Amino acid sequence: MNYVSTVRTYRLDVHGYESGGAETIERASPASGRLVSRFARGTAADCEAAIRVARNAFDQGPWPRMSGAERAAVIRRWANLVEEDKERLARIEVDEVGKPIRTARGDLDGVVDLFQFAAGLAMQVHGETFTNLGPDKTAWVHREPIGVVGMIIPWNFPAIIFAQKVPYALAAGCTVVVKPSEFTSGTALELARLGRQAGIPEGVLSVVTGYGDPVGEILVKSPEVDFVSFTGSTAVGRRIVTNSAETLKRVSVELGGKSANIVFADADLDDAIDGSLFGIFFNQGECCCSAARLLVDETIADMFVERLAARAKAMKVGDVHADDSEVGAMISENHFNKVCSYFDKGKAEGAKLLAGGEADRSGGGLFVQPTVFDYVLPSMTIFREEIFGPILSISRFKTLEEAVALANDTNYGLANTIWTKNFDTAHMVAPRLRSGTVWINTTIDNGPQTPFGGYKASGFGREMGQHGFDEFTNVKAVVARLGKRTPYYATR
Ligand code: NAD
């Protein structure tokens, strides 16, 4: 490994405001235990200051009043600056998240695409006109920026989730306060700095680092924040929805998942095996749409499972700055312990361990061996709970009906995958899966155009695409009478 990490120290990023708080949060890389970043520990006063700045920029500043073309030009310049800085930003993600550099590089490519696409949306906001309301009446309906947006981001994809939210909201004309995860705040601050360099006006984008309480709590409860876009766990998502009730603000909550990966007997098996491995071990299983439950047709199951388990055992774990690293570290000691606790749960409840099942603390990191359990029943904990680590549960099915029932037998509904070469099967199964996304013969495979979000306990609201953009707008109807209005009351 040639790359050597340096310790980066960050302050809050709120225009014209200096925090009085002196406390910091120290971030050690979960892949090595070495200190890599130091963030300001944001206080309630810091978050309130950022909200004031964003409110003022929305109510009086130029950003919401600019033409779409002007906003698009700034966001495009921003995308270009990110493009030039991609490798450095990817290294920060590797240090703070503990993900392999190959994954981080892919994330940063995605970030640039998201910025570029969102820039284009700024120029496409249009409305509807109704000229069929009678000879003296006309109406138009248009979209306005929703206002000040609070954004709360998790630790697994810090840069990409920033990019799924921030440029879309800015393209719509909103102003934004971002609260990144306390574990992984570096890229949000770096991206915001590049945004200012690109020409985002004062106060339009602030970043307040710190913990969920107080920073996140204040963002959600503040009457000065019009919309909260949250990505994180289902438990915190519920709290966000409860806390938003007092001010009746709109919220979008992108939450956890327990996605199924259904392999039919007629699938291209090489593709399906590679996709199944990618589905669970990509980003070391710390992915909301990880395909954590593999459902495989019992007629091919023995052969499929044997080949898959052999590949899982050969995956390269650790050394996250090396180009060939495939599985990174768990985000924190607590999370590492939680993920490892499922080894015993799986075995105790009767699942058969085929690969992994062990922790790996090599190089001071919090690694977990890629783990495969077979003969997992829906009653087992590892079938039901979001583990958020590299642990795959395999169950077998006899019929298409049974496959659909197993896939839907979860509280979550984020994404599911189908592997089949039969067009009829794919078309019949996709609409029956209760999830916001269905992939066919591919997995964890989005574009900036495709909306992403959940059904059931995976939350509501959409990110990306036109639907994601629309979340950051309000719809206004303007109705006008033409000429002299017919009196409603008798004139006296
Ligand atoms: P988390 O819910 O613990 O934290 C997410 C963010 O919320 C962090 O910034 C945290 O500081 C903040 N937060 C914590 N308590 C808060 C409170 N009371 N009020 C406001 N903010 C608060 O989630 P995490 O552990 O960072 O991320 C992992 C979870 O995120 C997993 O469940 C995963 O499935 C989910 N996730 C979902 C998506 C999606 O698009 N659906 C994407 C990525 C991650």
mmCIF file of N, CA, C and O in Angstrom, residues 10 32 39 63 73 92 97 132 185-186 198 202 214 235 331 354 359 363 366 373 403 406 425 435 454 491:
data_model
loop_
_atom_site.group_PDB
_atom_site.id
_atom_site.type_symbol
_atom_site.label_atom_id
_atom_site.label_comp_id
_atom_site.label_asym_id
_atom_site.label_seq_id
_atom_site.Cartn_x
_atom_site.Cartn_y
_atom_site.Cartn_z
ATOM 1 N N TYR A 10 -11.160 20.001 10.257
ATOM 2 C CA TYR A 10 -12.218 20.776 9.598
ATOM 3 C C TYR A 10 -12.959 21.646 10.611
ATOM 4 O O TYR A 10 -13.193 21.233 11.742
ATOM 5 N N SER A 32 -7.869 1.028 10.040
ATOM 6 C CA SER A 32 -6.503 0.990 10.582
ATOM 7 C C SER A 32 -6.417 1.437 12.039
ATOM 8 O O SER A 32 -5.396 1.227 12.687
ATOM 9 N N PHE A 39 -13.379 16.886 13.342
ATOM 10 C CA PHE A 39 -14.486 17.764 12.951
ATOM 11 C C PHE A 39 -14.916 18.618 14.144
ATOM 12 O O PHE A 39 -14.818 18.164 15.293
ATOM 13 N N TRP A 63 -30.124 33.550 -5.009
ATOM 14 C CA TRP A 63 -30.196 32.181 -5.543
ATOM 15 C C TRP A 63 -31.592 31.758 -6.014
ATOM 16 O O TRP A 63 -31.757 31.322 -7.168
ATOM 17 N N ALA A 73 -25.472 26.769 -14.528
ATOM 18 C CA ALA A 73 -24.060 27.049 -14.857
ATOM 19 C C ALA A 73 -23.188 26.883 -13.618
ATOM 20 O O ALA A 73 -22.081 26.315 -13.688
ATOM 21 N N ILE A 92 -10.432 10.432 0.979
ATOM 22 C CA ILE A 92 -11.060 10.839 2.255
ATOM 23 C C ILE A 92 -12.162 9.855 2.620
ATOM 24 O O ILE A 92 -12.308 9.438 3.779
ATOM 25 N N VAL A 97 -14.678 6.187 5.988
ATOM 26 C CA VAL A 97 -15.688 5.117 5.971
ATOM 27 C C VAL A 97 -15.024 3.749 6.148
ATOM 28 O O VAL A 97 -15.635 2.827 6.686
ATOM 29 N N ASN A 132 -59.163 26.094 -20.380
ATOM 30 C CA ASN A 132 -60.484 25.492 -20.611
ATOM 31 C C ASN A 132 -61.425 25.734 -19.439
ATOM 32 O O ASN A 132 -62.312 24.947 -19.157
ATOM 33 N N SER A 185 -17.654 13.230 8.028
ATOM 34 C CA SER A 185 -18.098 14.563 7.578
ATOM 35 C C SER A 185 -17.170 15.206 6.565
ATOM 36 O O SER A 185 -17.472 16.278 6.038
ATOM 37 N N GLY A 186 -16.019 14.597 6.291
ATOM 38 C CA GLY A 186 -14.996 15.260 5.484
ATOM 39 C C GLY A 186 -15.456 15.652 4.098
ATOM 40 O O GLY A 186 -15.295 16.807 3.680
ATOM 41 N N ALA A 198 -17.180 27.399 -7.044
ATOM 42 C CA ALA A 198 -17.913 27.384 -8.315
ATOM 43 C C ALA A 198 -18.875 28.555 -8.442
ATOM 44 O O ALA A 198 -19.390 28.817 -9.526
ATOM 45 N N GLU A 202 -23.283 33.326 -1.047
ATOM 46 C CA GLU A 202 -23.175 33.269 0.414
ATOM 47 C C GLU A 202 -24.462 32.755 1.061
ATOM 48 O O GLU A 202 -25.554 33.202 0.695
ATOM 49 N N PRO A 214 -27.387 17.667 19.311
ATOM 50 C CA PRO A 214 -28.507 18.537 18.996
ATOM 51 C C PRO A 214 -28.705 18.882 17.517
ATOM 52 O O PRO A 214 -29.770 19.352 17.147
ATOM 53 N N ALA A 235 -35.013 3.426 12.634
ATOM 54 C CA ALA A 235 -35.295 3.899 13.999
ATOM 55 C C ALA A 235 -35.219 5.433 14.056
ATOM 56 O O ALA A 235 -36.133 6.093 14.577
ATOM 57 N N ILE A 331 -17.995 0.309 10.180
ATOM 58 C CA ILE A 331 -17.828 1.739 10.442
ATOM 59 C C ILE A 331 -17.337 2.053 11.856
ATOM 60 O O ILE A 331 -16.627 3.038 12.065
ATOM 61 N N LEU A 354 -21.544 -21.474 5.542
ATOM 62 C CA LEU A 354 -20.764 -22.010 4.421
ATOM 63 C C LEU A 354 -19.457 -21.260 4.191
ATOM 64 O O LEU A 354 -18.542 -21.782 3.574
ATOM 65 N N ALA A 359 -14.558 -12.591 12.610
ATOM 66 C CA ALA A 359 -14.044 -11.225 12.584
ATOM 67 C C ALA A 359 -12.579 -11.276 12.156
ATOM 68 O O ALA A 359 -11.941 -12.315 12.254
ATOM 69 N N GLY A 363 -4.322 -5.466 10.757
ATOM 70 C CA GLY A 363 -3.921 -4.078 10.509
ATOM 71 C C GLY A 363 -4.659 -3.081 11.382
ATOM 72 O O GLY A 363 -4.764 -1.904 11.042
ATOM 73 N N LEU A 366 -11.485 -3.054 11.567
ATOM 74 C CA LEU A 366 -12.709 -3.718 12.039
ATOM 75 C C LEU A 366 -13.320 -4.512 10.878
ATOM 76 O O LEU A 366 -14.382 -4.162 10.365
ATOM 77 N N PHE A 373 -24.594 -17.857 4.876
ATOM 78 C CA PHE A 373 -25.402 -18.846 5.593
ATOM 79 C C PHE A 373 -26.407 -19.462 4.609
ATOM 80 O O PHE A 373 -27.087 -18.732 3.884
ATOM 81 N N ALA A 403 -41.279 -17.703 -4.377
ATOM 82 C CA ALA A 403 -40.190 -16.714 -4.449
ATOM 83 C C ALA A 403 -40.729 -15.316 -4.149
ATOM 84 O O ALA A 403 -40.133 -14.553 -3.375
ATOM 85 N N LEU A 406 -41.635 -15.015 -0.428
ATOM 86 C CA LEU A 406 -40.445 -14.882 0.430
ATOM 87 C C LEU A 406 -39.842 -13.474 0.306
ATOM 88 O O LEU A 406 -39.466 -12.855 1.302
ATOM 89 N N THR A 425 -41.192 -14.174 -17.014
ATOM 90 C CA THR A 425 -40.965 -14.260 -15.559
ATOM 91 C C THR A 425 -40.614 -12.876 -15.016
ATOM 92 O O THR A 425 -41.179 -12.418 -14.015
ATOM 93 N N SER A 435 -41.398 -2.991 -3.477
ATOM 94 C CA SER A 435 -40.198 -2.194 -3.222
ATOM 95 C C SER A 435 -40.127 -1.052 -4.224
ATOM 96 O O SER A 435 -40.690 -1.136 -5.316
ATOM 97 N N GLY A 454 -38.192 4.158 -0.815
ATOM 98 C CA GLY A 454 -38.730 2.928 -0.265
ATOM 99 C C GLY A 454 -40.236 2.791 -0.262
ATOM 100 O O GLY A 454 -40.975 3.751 -0.490
ATOM 101 N N THR A 491 -75.582 43.640 -6.354
ATOM 102 C CA THR A 491 -75.019 44.971 -6.079
ATOM 103 C C THR A 491 -76.106 45.845 -5.481
ATOM 104 O O THR A 491 -77.256 45.819 -5.921
#
